[in-house]
Backbone as numpy.savetxt, mean C-alpha at the origin, in Angstrom:
# Nx Ny Nz CAx CAy CAz Cx Cy Cz
20.07 -22.78 -10.86 19.64 -21.40 -10.84 18.27 -21.29 -10.17
18.10 -20.25 -9.36 16.84 -20.04 -8.67 15.78 -19.55 -9.64
14.64 -20.24 -9.69 13.57 -19.82 -10.60 12.51 -19.07 -9.81
11.80 -18.21 -10.51 10.82 -17.35 -9.84 9.71 -16.99 -10.81
8.58 -16.62 -10.26 7.46 -16.07 -11.02 7.24 -14.63 -10.57
6.64 -13.83 -11.43 6.29 -12.45 -11.11 4.77 -12.32 -11.16
4.18 -11.79 -10.09 2.74 -11.56 -10.03 2.49 -10.06 -9.93
1.66 -9.55 -10.83 1.36 -8.12 -10.88 -0.16 -7.93 -10.91
-0.75 -7.43 -9.81 -2.17 -7.06 -9.89 -2.30 -5.72 -10.60
-3.38 -5.52 -11.34 -3.49 -4.28 -12.09 -4.95 -3.87 -12.26
-5.14 -2.57 -12.40 -6.42 -2.00 -12.80 -6.31 -1.43 -14.21
-5.31 -1.91 -14.95 -5.06 -1.45 -16.32 -4.80 0.05 -16.37
-4.04 0.54 -15.39 -3.68 1.96 -15.38 -2.63 2.24 -16.45
-2.47 3.52 -16.75 -1.50 3.91 -17.78 -0.08 3.50 -17.42
0.20 3.32 -16.13 1.54 2.98 -15.68 1.94 1.55 -16.00
0.97 0.69 -16.32 1.27 -0.73 -16.51 2.24 -0.97 -17.65
2.09 -0.26 -18.76 2.98 -0.47 -19.91 4.43 -0.19 -19.54
4.67 0.89 -18.79 6.04 1.20 -18.35 6.57 0.13 -17.40
5.69 -0.38 -16.55 6.09 -1.44 -15.62 6.54 -2.68 -16.38
5.74 -3.12 -17.35 6.07 -4.33 -18.10 7.26 -4.11 -19.04
7.38 -2.91 -19.59 8.52 -2.62 -20.46 9.82 -2.68 -19.68
9.82 -2.15 -18.47 11.04 -2.20 -17.64 11.38 -3.64 -17.29
10.38 -4.44 -16.98 10.62 -5.85 -16.66 11.18 -6.58 -17.88
10.64 -6.31 -19.05 11.12 -6.96 -20.27 12.55 -6.56 -20.61
12.93 -5.33 -20.26 14.26 -4.82 -20.60 15.33 -5.22 -19.59
14.93 -5.66 -18.41 15.89 -5.97 -17.35 16.76 -7.17 -17.75
18.05 -7.07 -17.47 18.98 -8.15 -17.80 18.96 -9.22 -16.72
19.27 -10.43 -17.13 19.36 -11.52 -16.17 18.39 -12.63 -16.48
18.39 -13.67 -15.65 17.50 -14.82 -15.86 16.04 -14.39 -15.88
15.32 -14.84 -16.87 13.94 -14.42 -17.04 13.01 -15.13 -16.06
11.90 -14.50 -15.71 10.93 -15.18 -14.83 10.35 -16.41 -15.50
10.11 -17.44 -14.70 9.49 -18.65 -15.23 8.07 -18.35 -15.72
7.38 -17.48 -14.98 6.03 -17.07 -15.36 5.84 -15.60 -15.00
4.97 -14.93 -15.74 4.45 -13.64 -15.34 2.94 -13.80 -15.25
2.39 -13.53 -14.07 0.95 -13.65 -13.87 0.40 -12.25 -13.68
-0.30 -11.78 -14.69 -0.92 -10.45 -14.65 -2.38 -10.64 -14.24
-2.76 -10.05 -13.11 -4.11 -10.26 -12.58 -4.91 -8.97 -12.76
-5.88 -9.04 -13.66 -6.74 -7.90 -13.95 -7.83 -7.84 -12.88
-7.77 -6.80 -12.05 -8.72 -6.69 -10.93 -9.84 -5.69 -11.21
-10.05 -5.35 -12.46 -11.19 -4.49 -12.78 -12.48 -5.29 -12.66
-13.52 -4.68 -12.11 -14.77 -5.42 -11.92 -15.60 -5.51 -13.19
-16.35 -6.59 -13.29 -17.39 -6.72 -14.30 -16.93 -6.64 -15.74
-17.82 -6.16 -16.62 -17.56 -6.12 -18.07 -16.35 -5.27 -18.44
-16.01 -4.30 -17.57 -14.87 -3.43 -17.88 -13.60 -4.24 -18.06
-13.51 -5.35 -17.34 -12.31 -6.18 -17.40 -12.14 -6.84 -18.76
-13.20 -6.86 -19.57 -13.12 -7.53 -20.86 -12.67 -6.60 -21.98
-12.51 -5.30 -21.65 -12.09 -4.35 -22.67 -10.65 -4.65 -23.09
-10.22 -4.02 -24.18 -8.89 -4.31 -24.72 -7.78 -3.47 -24.14
-7.94 -3.01 -22.90 -6.97 -2.10 -22.32 -5.61 -2.76 -22.06
-5.56 -4.09 -22.03 -4.30 -4.77 -21.74 -3.51 -5.12 -23.00
-4.07 -4.91 -24.16 -3.40 -5.33 -25.39 -2.06 -4.62 -25.57
-2.05 -3.30 -25.42 -0.79 -2.58 -25.62 0.24 -2.92 -24.54
-0.12 -2.89 -23.23 0.88 -3.26 -22.22 1.47 -4.65 -22.45
0.63 -5.61 -22.82 1.15 -6.95 -23.07 2.07 -6.98 -24.28
1.82 -6.08 -25.23 2.64 -6.05 -26.43 4.07 -5.62 -26.19
4.34 -4.89 -25.09 5.71 -4.43 -24.82 6.57 -5.52 -24.20
5.98 -6.66 -23.86 6.73 -7.72 -23.19 7.67 -8.48 -24.12
7.47 -8.38 -25.41 8.35 -9.09 -26.34 8.28 -10.58 -26.14
9.45 -11.22 -26.01 9.46 -12.68 -25.88 8.91 -13.16 -24.54
8.75 -12.26 -23.58 8.16 -12.65 -22.30 6.64 -12.84 -22.40
6.07 -12.38 -23.51 4.62 -12.52 -23.66 4.21 -13.99 -23.62
5.05 -14.87 -24.15 4.72 -16.29 -24.18 4.71 -16.89 -22.77
5.38 -16.24 -21.84 5.42 -16.75 -20.46 4.37 -16.08 -19.57
3.53 -15.26 -20.17 2.59 -14.44 -19.40 1.17 -14.99 -19.51
0.51 -15.05 -18.37 -0.90 -15.43 -18.33 -1.68 -14.28 -17.69
-2.86 -14.02 -18.20 -3.74 -12.98 -17.65 -4.91 -13.66 -16.95
-5.09 -13.32 -15.68 -6.20 -13.84 -14.89 -7.10 -12.68 -14.46
-8.31 -12.99 -14.04 -9.25 -11.96 -13.59 -9.67 -12.27 -12.16
-9.71 -11.22 -11.34 -10.05 -11.42 -9.93 -11.32 -10.70 -9.50
-11.97 -10.01 -10.43 -13.31 -9.51 -10.16 -13.44 -8.27 -9.31
-12.38 -7.47 -9.21 -12.50 -6.21 -8.49 -12.57 -6.34 -6.98
-11.92 -7.34 -6.42 -11.99 -7.57 -4.96 -10.81 -6.97 -4.21
-9.95 -6.22 -4.90 -8.83 -5.57 -4.23 -7.51 -6.26 -4.49
-6.39 -5.58 -4.20 -5.07 -6.12 -4.53 -4.70 -7.38 -3.76
-5.17 -7.53 -2.52 -4.85 -8.75 -1.77 -5.47 -9.97 -2.45
-6.74 -9.87 -2.79 -7.41 -10.99 -3.48 -6.79 -11.21 -4.86
-6.39 -10.13 -5.53 -5.77 -10.28 -6.85 -4.44 -11.02 -6.74
-3.66 -10.72 -5.74 -2.38 -11.41 -5.57 -2.60 -12.88 -5.23
-3.61 -13.17 -4.44 -3.92 -14.57 -4.15 -4.33 -15.32 -5.42
-5.08 -14.64 -6.27 -5.46 -15.25 -7.56 -4.20 -15.59 -8.36
-3.26 -14.66 -8.40 -2.01 -14.92 -9.09 -1.19 -16.01 -8.43
-1.16 -16.02 -7.10 -0.38 -17.01 -6.36 -0.84 -18.43 -6.67
-2.13 -18.62 -6.82 -2.64 -19.96 -7.09 -2.16 -20.52 -8.43
-1.73 -19.64 -9.32 -1.24 -20.09 -10.63 0.26 -20.32 -10.65
0.95 -19.97 -9.57 2.42 -20.02 -9.56 2.91 -21.43 -9.25
3.89 -21.86 -10.02 4.54 -23.15 -9.76 6.00 -23.00 -9.37
6.56 -21.80 -9.52 7.97 -21.55 -9.20 8.16 -21.51 -7.68
9.39 -21.77 -7.19 9.63 -21.77 -5.74 9.60 -20.37 -5.12
9.78 -19.33 -5.92 9.72 -17.96 -5.42 8.67 -17.17 -6.21
7.95 -16.32 -5.51 6.95 -15.44 -6.13 7.33 -14.00 -5.85
7.64 -13.26 -6.89 8.00 -11.84 -6.75 6.78 -10.99 -7.09
6.34 -10.18 -6.14 5.21 -9.29 -6.37 5.71 -7.91 -6.77
5.09 -7.37 -7.81 5.34 -6.00 -8.23 4.00 -5.28 -8.32
4.00 -3.98 -8.04 2.81 -3.17 -8.31 2.86 -2.68 -9.74
1.70 -2.32 -10.29 1.66 -1.94 -11.70 2.10 -0.51 -11.97
2.54 0.22 -10.92 3.04 1.58 -11.12 4.52 1.72 -10.78
5.26 0.59 -10.76 6.69 0.65 -10.51 7.45 0.29 -11.78
8.75 0.59 -11.76 9.63 0.25 -12.88 10.90 -0.38 -12.30
11.10 -1.65 -12.58 12.29 -2.33 -12.05 13.54 -1.76 -12.70
14.67 -1.91 -11.99 15.93 -1.41 -12.50 16.45 -2.21 -13.68
17.45 -1.69 -14.40 17.94 -2.33 -15.63 18.57 -3.70 -15.40
19.04 -3.99 -14.18 19.65 -5.29 -13.89 18.81 -6.06 -12.86
17.53 -5.76 -12.81 16.68 -6.30 -11.75 16.63 -7.83 -11.75
16.51 -8.45 -12.89 16.43 -9.92 -12.93 17.70 -10.55 -12.37
18.85 -10.02 -12.78 20.12 -10.50 -12.23 20.17 -10.33 -10.71
19.80 -9.13 -10.26 19.90 -8.82 -8.84 18.88 -9.60 -8.02
17.69 -9.82 -8.59 16.70 -10.62 -7.87 17.20 -12.04 -7.67
17.70 -12.65 -8.72 18.18 -14.03 -8.61 19.32 -14.12 -7.60
20.18 -13.08 -7.57 21.25 -13.07 -6.58 20.68 -12.94 -5.16
19.69 -12.06 -4.99 19.04 -11.92 -3.68 18.47 -13.25 -3.22
17.82 -13.97 -4.12 17.17 -15.22 -3.76 18.18 -16.33 -3.51
19.25 -16.34 -4.31 20.28 -17.37 -4.13 20.99 -17.22 -2.79
21.10 -15.99 -2.30 21.77 -15.73 -1.03 20.86 -15.95 0.18
19.59 -16.21 -0.05 18.64 -16.39 1.04 18.89 -17.71 1.76
18.97 -17.64 3.07 19.13 -18.85 3.87 17.85 -19.69 3.81
17.94 -20.97 4.15 16.74 -21.83 4.08 15.56 -21.33 4.91
15.84 -20.57 5.99 14.74 -20.08 6.82 14.30 -18.68 6.43
14.83 -18.16 5.31 14.40 -16.86 4.82 13.15 -17.03 3.98
12.06 -16.43 4.43 10.80 -16.58 3.72 10.54 -15.50 2.69
11.28 -14.38 2.78 11.04 -13.28 1.85 12.26 -12.38 1.78
12.41 -11.74 0.63 13.50 -10.78 0.42 12.89 -9.53 -0.22
13.06 -8.42 0.46 12.47 -7.15 0.01 13.41 -6.41 -0.93
12.85 -5.76 -1.94 13.62 -4.91 -2.82 13.81 -3.51 -2.24
14.71 -2.77 -2.84 14.94 -1.37 -2.45 14.06 -0.49 -3.34
13.26 0.35 -2.73 12.35 1.23 -3.46 12.94 2.64 -3.52
13.01 3.19 -4.72 13.49 4.56 -4.92 12.34 5.40 -5.46
12.07 6.52 -4.81 10.99 7.42 -5.23 11.61 8.73 -5.71
11.59 9.00 -7.02 12.16 10.25 -7.53 11.28 11.44 -7.16
11.89 12.47 -6.61 11.18 13.69 -6.23 11.73 14.87 -7.03
10.93 15.92 -7.20 11.41 17.08 -7.96 12.59 17.74 -7.25
13.60 18.12 -8.03 14.77 18.75 -7.44 14.71 20.27 -7.42
13.77 20.84 -8.18 13.73 22.30 -8.30 12.83 22.96 -7.27
12.11 22.18 -6.47 11.22 22.74 -5.46 11.04 21.72 -4.35
10.43 22.18 -3.27 10.13 21.27 -2.18 8.92 20.39 -2.55
8.91 19.14 -2.11 7.83 18.23 -2.52 6.50 18.57 -1.86
5.44 18.24 -2.55 4.10 18.43 -2.02 3.80 17.38 -0.95
2.67 17.54 -0.28 2.25 16.58 0.74 2.10 15.19 0.13
1.51 15.09 -1.05 1.33 13.80 -1.72 2.67 13.20 -2.13
3.57 14.03 -2.61 4.90 13.53 -3.00 5.66 13.03 -1.78
5.55 13.73 -0.67 6.22 13.27 0.55 5.63 11.96 1.05
4.31 11.83 0.92 3.67 10.58 1.33 4.16 9.41 0.48
4.27 9.63 -0.83 4.77 8.58 -1.71 6.23 8.25 -1.39
7.02 9.28 -1.08 8.43 9.06 -0.76 8.59 8.19 0.48
7.59 8.16 1.34 7.65 7.31 2.52 7.74 5.84 2.18
7.34 5.47 0.96 7.44 4.06 0.56 8.88 3.58 0.54
9.81 4.49 0.33 11.23 4.10 0.29 11.72 3.62 1.66
11.00 4.00 2.72 11.40 3.60 4.08 10.50 2.51 4.66
9.47 2.13 3.92 8.48 1.19 4.45 9.01 -0.24 4.45
8.57 -1.01 5.41 8.92 -2.43 5.50 7.94 -3.28 4.70
8.46 -4.22 3.95 7.69 -5.35 3.42 6.65 -4.95 2.38
6.80 -3.81 1.71 5.77 -3.40 0.77 5.85 -4.22 -0.51
4.70 -4.50 -1.06 4.62 -5.37 -2.23 4.91 -4.64 -3.54
5.35 -3.39 -3.46 5.83 -2.72 -4.67 6.94 -3.56 -5.30
7.76 -4.21 -4.46 8.78 -5.17 -4.91 9.13 -6.06 -3.73
8.47 -7.19 -3.66 8.65 -8.11 -2.53 8.61 -9.54 -3.05
9.64 -10.31 -2.76 9.72 -11.70 -3.21 9.55 -12.64 -2.02
8.62 -13.56 -2.13 8.35 -14.54 -1.07 8.60 -15.95 -1.58
9.06 -16.80 -0.68 9.02 -18.22 -1.01 7.56 -18.62 -1.19
7.26 -19.27 -2.28 5.89 -19.69 -2.53 5.39 -20.62 -1.43
6.28 -21.43 -0.90 5.94 -22.33 0.20 5.48 -21.56 1.42
6.20 -20.47 1.75 5.84 -19.67 2.92 4.48 -19.00 2.73
4.22 -18.51 1.53 2.94 -17.87 1.25 1.78 -18.84 1.43
1.95 -20.05 0.90 0.87 -21.01 0.99 0.71 -21.55 2.42
1.80 -21.57 3.16 1.74 -22.02 4.55 0.85 -21.11 5.40
0.92 -19.80 5.17 0.14 -18.85 5.98 -1.18 -18.45 5.32
-1.49 -19.01 4.16 -2.78 -18.74 3.53 -2.80 -17.54 2.62
-1.63 -17.04 2.23 -1.60 -15.89 1.32 -2.04 -14.61 1.98
-2.47 -13.67 1.16 -2.89 -12.36 1.65 -4.29 -12.44 2.28
-4.50 -11.64 3.30 -5.82 -11.55 3.94 -6.69 -10.65 3.07
-7.72 -11.23 2.47 -8.53 -10.50 1.50 -9.53 -9.53 2.14
-9.55 -9.48 3.46 -10.36 -8.46 4.13 -9.71 -7.08 4.03
-8.44 -7.04 3.68 -7.77 -5.77 3.35 -8.06 -5.50 1.88
-9.06 -4.71 1.61 -9.52 -4.52 0.24 -8.82 -3.37 -0.47
-8.02 -2.60 0.28 -7.25 -1.50 -0.32 -5.78 -1.89 -0.37
-5.00 -1.11 -1.09 -3.55 -1.32 -1.13 -2.94 -0.67 0.11
-3.26 -1.24 1.28 -2.81 -0.66 2.55 -2.88 -1.73 3.63
-1.75 -1.94 4.30 -1.61 -2.84 5.44 -1.67 -4.32 5.08
-2.16 -4.67 3.88 -2.21 -6.09 3.54 -0.82 -6.69 3.46
0.17 -5.87 3.09 1.54 -6.36 3.01 2.15 -6.55 4.39
1.89 -5.60 5.31 2.40 -5.72 6.67 1.76 -6.91 7.39
0.46 -7.09 7.19 -0.22 -8.22 7.81 0.39 -9.54 7.35
0.61 -9.68 6.04 1.21 -10.90 5.52 2.59 -11.13 6.12
3.42 -10.10 6.16 4.77 -10.25 6.68 4.76 -10.67 8.15
3.86 -10.10 8.95 3.80 -10.48 10.36 3.40 -11.94 10.52
2.51 -12.43 9.67 2.12 -13.83 9.75 3.24 -14.76 9.29
3.99 -14.33 8.28 5.14 -15.12 7.83 6.21 -15.18 8.92
6.47 -14.05 9.57 7.44 -14.02 10.66 6.96 -14.90 11.82
5.67 -14.82 12.14 5.13 -15.63 13.23 5.22 -17.12 12.94
5.24 -17.48 11.65 5.36 -18.90 11.27 6.80 -19.40 11.34
7.73 -18.53 11.73 9.12 -18.95 11.92 10.08 -18.59 10.80
9.59 -17.91 9.78 10.46 -17.48 8.68 11.13 -16.15 9.02
12.21 -15.85 8.33 12.85 -14.54 8.43 12.61 -13.76 7.14
12.67 -12.45 7.25 12.57 -11.57 6.08 13.80 -10.68 6.06
14.46 -10.63 4.91 15.68 -9.83 4.83 15.57 -8.81 3.71
16.45 -7.83 3.77 16.52 -6.79 2.75 17.45 -7.22 1.63
16.97 -7.11 0.40 17.81 -7.42 -0.75 18.51 -6.18 -1.29
19.16 -6.34 -2.44 19.92 -5.22 -3.03 19.33 -4.73 -4.35
18.39 -5.45 -4.91 17.81 -5.00 -6.18 17.01 -3.70 -5.95
16.93 -2.89 -6.98 16.29 -1.58 -6.85 15.15 -1.43 -7.85
14.06 -0.89 -7.38 12.89 -0.63 -8.20 12.46 0.82 -8.00
12.13 1.46 -9.10 11.72 2.87 -9.08 10.21 2.97 -8.94
9.76 3.84 -8.03 8.33 4.06 -7.80 8.03 5.53 -8.06
7.66 5.91 -9.28 7.34 7.31 -9.56 6.12 7.77 -8.76
6.03 9.08 -8.57 4.84 9.65 -7.93 3.78 9.81 -9.00
2.69 9.09 -8.86 1.65 9.17 -9.88 0.75 10.39 -9.62
0.13 10.93 -10.65 -0.79 12.06 -10.46 -1.94 11.65 -9.53
-2.39 12.62 -8.73 -3.47 12.33 -7.79 -4.34 13.56 -7.61
-5.58 13.33 -7.22 -6.51 14.40 -6.91 -6.02 15.20 -5.71
-6.41 16.46 -5.63 -6.03 17.26 -4.47 -6.67 16.73 -3.19
-7.67 15.84 -3.32 -8.36 15.28 -2.16 -7.82 13.90 -1.79
-6.69 13.51 -2.34 -6.19 12.16 -2.12 -5.91 11.89 -0.64
-5.44 12.90 0.08 -5.15 12.69 1.50 -6.41 12.41 2.29
-7.53 12.94 1.82 -8.81 12.70 2.50 -9.29 11.27 2.24
-9.22 10.84 0.98 -9.67 9.48 0.67 -8.77 8.43 1.31
-7.51 8.77 1.55 -6.59 7.82 2.19 -6.97 7.50 3.63
-7.83 8.31 4.22 -8.21 8.07 5.62 -9.00 6.78 5.79
-9.48 6.21 4.68 -10.15 4.92 4.77 -9.21 3.85 5.33
-7.92 4.09 5.20 -6.95 3.14 5.74 -7.02 2.99 7.25
-7.64 3.93 7.94 -7.78 3.81 9.39 -8.63 2.60 9.77
-9.55 2.21 8.89 -10.32 0.99 9.13 -9.42 -0.24 9.05
-8.43 -0.20 8.16 -7.47 -1.30 8.06 -6.57 -1.36 9.29
-6.26 -0.19 9.86 -5.50 -0.17 11.10 -6.27 -0.83 12.22
-7.60 -0.64 12.22 -8.43 -1.31 13.23 -8.37 -2.83 13.06
-8.36 -3.30 11.82 -8.24 -4.74 11.57 -6.87 -5.24 12.01
-5.82 -4.46 11.75 -4.48 -4.85 12.20 -4.44 -4.99 13.72
-5.07 -4.07 14.43 -5.10 -4.15 15.89 -5.82 -5.41 16.35
-6.92 -5.73 15.69 -7.67 -6.93 16.06 -6.85 -8.19 15.83
-6.11 -8.24 14.73 -5.38 -9.45 14.36 -4.04 -9.60 15.07
-3.37 -8.46 15.32 -2.00 -8.52 15.83 -1.79 -7.83 17.17
-2.86 -7.33 17.77 -2.76 -6.73 19.10 -2.48 -5.25 19.06
-2.61 -4.57 20.22 -2.43 -3.12 20.27 -1.02 -2.65 19.96
-0.04 -3.55 20.04 1.35 -3.17 19.75 1.75 -3.52 18.32
0.76 -3.68 17.44 1.08 -4.06 16.07 1.96 -3.02 15.39
1.86 -1.75 15.79 2.71 -0.71 15.20 4.19 -1.06 15.37
4.55 -1.46 16.60 5.94 -1.81 16.85 6.35 -3.07 16.09
5.47 -4.05 16.06 5.78 -5.30 15.34 6.02 -5.04 13.86
5.21 -4.16 13.29 5.30 -3.88 11.85 6.27 -2.76 11.52
6.92 -2.19 12.54 7.83 -1.07 12.37 7.15 0.01 11.51
5.93 0.36 11.90 5.13 1.32 11.16 4.95 2.60 11.98
4.91 3.76 11.33 4.64 4.99 12.08 3.25 4.95 12.68
3.11 5.43 13.89 1.83 5.34 14.59 0.78 6.26 14.01
1.19 7.33 13.37 0.23 8.24 12.78 -0.37 9.19 13.80
-1.40 9.90 13.39 -1.98 10.94 14.22 -3.40 10.63 14.67
-3.78 9.35 14.70 -5.19 9.04 14.98 -5.63 9.55 16.34
-4.76 9.52 17.35 -5.16 10.02 18.67 -5.41 11.53 18.63
-4.55 12.26 17.93 -4.75 13.70 17.80 -6.00 13.99 16.99
-6.20 13.21 15.92 -7.40 13.41 15.11 -8.66 13.19 15.95
-8.64 12.18 16.79 -9.80 11.90 17.65 -10.03 13.05 18.63
-8.94 13.60 19.18 -9.07 14.71 20.13 -9.62 15.96 19.44
-9.13 16.25 18.25 -9.61 17.42 17.51 -11.08 17.24 17.14
-11.45 16.04 16.73 -12.85 15.76 16.39 -13.74 15.89 17.61
-13.27 15.39 18.75 -14.05 15.50 19.98 -14.24 16.96 20.38
-13.19 17.79 20.19 -13.31 19.21 20.50 -14.36 19.88 19.63
-14.39 19.54 18.34 -15.38 20.11 17.43 -16.79 19.68 17.83
-16.94 18.40 18.14 -18.26 17.90 18.55 -18.72 18.55 19.84
-17.78 18.73 20.77 -18.13 19.37 22.04 -18.54 20.82 21.83
-17.83 21.52 20.95 -18.18 22.92 20.68 -19.59 23.04 20.14
-19.96 22.16 19.23 -21.30 22.20 18.66 -22.35 21.84 19.71
-22.08 20.81 20.51 -23.04 20.39 21.52 -23.23 21.46 22.59
-22.14 22.08 23.01 -22.22 23.12 24.04 -22.95 24.36 23.52
-22.70 24.70 22.26 -23.41 25.84 21.67 -24.90 25.56 21.61
-25.28 24.34 21.23 -26.69 23.98 21.16 -27.34 23.97 22.54
-26.53 23.70 23.58 -27.05 23.66 24.94 -27.09 25.03 25.59
-26.71 26.06 24.84 -26.74 27.42 25.38 -25.60 27.74 26.33
-24.45 27.14 26.11 -23.27 27.42 26.95 -22.17 28.01 26.06
-22.29 29.26 25.68 -21.39 29.87 24.70 -19.93 29.92 25.13
-19.66 30.17 26.40 -18.26 30.25 26.84 -17.56 28.90 26.73
-18.24 27.88 27.21 -17.65 26.53 27.11 -17.52 26.12 25.64
-18.51 26.50 24.83 -18.44 26.19 23.40 -17.26 26.89 22.74
-17.04 28.15 23.13 -15.91 28.89 22.57 -14.58 28.26 22.96
-14.48 27.80 24.20 -13.24 27.16 24.65 -12.98 25.88 23.86
-14.03 25.07 23.67 -13.87 23.84 22.89 -13.54 24.18 21.44
-14.16 25.24 20.93 -13.86 25.66 19.56 -12.43 26.10 19.39
-11.89 26.75 20.41 -10.48 27.14 20.35 -9.57 25.90 20.32
-9.95 24.88 21.07 -9.17 23.64 21.04 -9.18 23.02 19.66
-10.38 23.02 19.03 -10.47 22.50 17.66 -9.60 23.32 16.70
-9.70 24.66 16.81 -8.95 25.54 15.91 -7.44 25.37 16.09
-7.01 25.25 17.34 -5.57 25.09 17.60 -5.06 23.77 17.03
-5.84 22.68 17.24 -5.42 21.39 16.73 -5.40 21.36 15.22
-6.40 21.97 14.59 -6.46 22.01 13.14 -5.33 22.85 12.56
-5.04 23.99 13.20 -3.96 24.86 12.72 -2.61 24.17 12.83
-2.38 23.45 13.92 -1.11 22.73 14.09 -0.94 21.67 13.01
-2.02 20.95 12.73 -1.98 19.90 11.70 -1.72 20.50 10.33
-2.43 21.60 10.03 -2.26 22.23 8.72 -0.83 22.73 8.54
-0.28 23.38 9.56 1.07 23.91 9.44 2.11 22.80 9.31
1.90 21.69 10.01 2.83 20.56 9.90 2.88 20.04 8.47
1.82 20.21 7.70 1.78 19.76 6.32 2.22 20.85 5.35
1.97 22.10 5.70 2.32 23.21 4.80 3.80 23.54 4.87
4.37 23.54 6.07 5.74 24.03 6.28 6.78 23.35 5.40
6.78 22.00 5.26 7.82 21.37 4.43 7.52 21.38 2.94
6.38 21.92 2.54 5.97 21.85 1.14 6.32 23.08 0.33
5.84 23.16 -0.90 6.21 24.27 -1.79 5.48 25.57 -1.46
4.42 25.50 -0.69 3.67 26.68 -0.22 3.09 27.51 -1.36
2.73 26.86 -2.44 1.99 27.55 -3.49 0.56 27.78 -3.02
-0.16 28.65 -3.69 -1.54 28.92 -3.30 -2.37 27.64 -3.36
-2.18 26.87 -4.43 -2.93 25.63 -4.59 -2.64 24.66 -3.45
-1.37 24.49 -3.11 -0.99 23.55 -2.06 -1.49 24.02 -0.70
-1.32 25.30 -0.40 -1.74 25.82 0.90 -3.26 25.71 1.06
-3.99 26.06 0.02 -5.45 25.95 0.08 -5.88 24.50 0.30
-5.25 23.60 -0.43 -5.58 22.18 -0.28 -5.28 21.70 1.14
-4.14 22.09 1.68 -3.77 21.66 3.03 -4.72 22.23 4.07
-5.14 23.47 3.92 -6.06 24.07 4.89 -7.40 23.35 4.91
-7.95 23.11 3.72 -9.27 22.47 3.65 -9.20 21.02 4.13
-8.22 20.27 3.63 -8.15 18.86 4.01 -7.74 18.67 5.47
-6.99 19.61 6.02 -6.61 19.49 7.43 -7.80 19.67 8.36
-8.82 20.38 7.89 -10.05 20.49 8.67 -10.92 19.26 8.52
-10.86 18.61 7.35 -11.73 17.47 7.07 -11.14 16.13 7.49
-9.82 16.03 7.52 -9.19 14.73 7.80 -9.48 14.21 9.21
-9.37 15.02 10.29 -9.61 14.45 11.62 -10.95 13.74 11.78
-12.10 14.35 11.40 -13.35 13.60 11.55 -13.43 12.40 10.61
-12.87 12.52 9.40 -12.89 11.38 8.48 -12.07 10.22 9.04
-10.87 10.53 9.55 -10.01 9.49 10.12 -10.67 8.83 11.32
-11.28 9.64 12.18 -11.94 9.10 13.37 -13.11 8.21 13.00
-13.90 8.65 12.02 -15.05 7.85 11.58 -14.60 6.51 11.03
-13.60 6.52 10.15 -13.15 5.25 9.56 -12.54 4.33 10.61
-11.84 4.91 11.59 -11.25 4.07 12.63 -12.34 3.41 13.48
-13.35 4.19 13.87 -14.42 3.64 14.70 -15.25 2.63 13.92
-15.57 2.95 12.67 -16.37 2.01 11.87 -15.58 0.73 11.60
-14.27 0.85 11.40 -13.44 -0.34 11.20 -13.36 -1.19 12.45
-13.24 -0.53 13.62 -13.19 -1.27 14.88 -14.49 -2.05 15.11
-15.61 -1.45 14.76 -16.89 -2.14 14.92 -17.02 -3.28 13.91
-16.67 -2.99 12.66 -16.83 -4.00 11.60 -15.95 -5.21 11.84
-14.75 -4.99 12.38 -13.79 -6.08 12.54 -13.68 -6.56 13.99
-14.67 -6.22 14.82 -14.58 -6.50 16.26 -14.44 -7.99 16.57
-14.97 -8.84 15.69 -14.89 -10.29 15.92 -14.11 -11.00 14.81
-13.28 -10.26 14.11 -12.56 -10.86 12.97 -11.65 -12.00 13.43
-11.81 -13.18 12.85 -10.94 -14.30 13.21 -9.62 -14.23 12.43
-8.70 -15.11 12.79 -7.46 -15.22 12.02 -7.79 -15.59 10.58
-6.95 -15.11 9.64 -7.19 -15.35 8.22 -7.02 -16.82 7.88
-7.95 -17.31 7.06 -7.86 -18.67 6.53 -7.80 -18.57 5.00
-7.02 -19.43 4.41 -6.84 -19.41 2.96 -8.17 -19.67 2.26
-8.43 -18.85 1.24 -9.61 -19.07 0.41 -9.33 -20.24 -0.52
-10.29 -21.13 -0.65 -10.10 -22.31 -1.51 -9.88 -21.90 -2.93
-9.00 -22.62 -3.62 -8.71 -22.30 -5.02 -9.90 -22.59 -5.90
């Protein structure tokens, strides 16, 4: 029988108990180990926030170890967990997912069917959306996970393959692109990645109305991806290209309007301002049209659509500068 370990990085969010309860309830061969990596920084990590989630594991509690990674992000947390794994397969789960009722059975079947050159098997992600109304911008963004390649919400790797490529690149400090980067390095090392049949549920978690704005920090990670994997990394990772070029153009139009106005050229400033307004309106409508169009949603989309282009452009440029000489990832010593 194929043995495996489960590694779950966590910030001790409320979703963790549901994640562990679903894993404990799943039928099939049990994981050899569960490595729960607490990534909260400093003294906060010593609080008793994990006592209840660990209590729902039942007999799996004896197979569970809790490690601390010091608040360095999910990539570093997964590497911390990986160093403790002795099983031939390492299954990564996020702490806000819920595995299906037969997940353990289906995972073992996925792994047993893997050819010797298969380095990883991805799970199927299901994102439940409201049926009584159209989804919000945040809900649609979360639903995109169901189509994403290689996401660690449910991703099983051969432990050998992970250690061969040095694990996750810890320069990706957010839960963004670190999974695609790892997969591209595993593929480049000669392994294959296939789609499995097991299913994991990824609920839409509550989020601030400004979540789309804070997500623009990921543009710095895109700059790191370009440095590491070349300008065609989008195609390699089968990732949507996004709107960074449009965001840069809209931001440039706004900057030009301000500069021209300050230089006493009102007509040219007005023309540039119209370009900014048209680009911003197109972006806002692209986000409003498929949504529920409530006052709250429309207001949020209007404000954030004006703020996102300069934020995205800033993070992309700052990331390109910060990572301009980034070398290939090397494994951090245990």
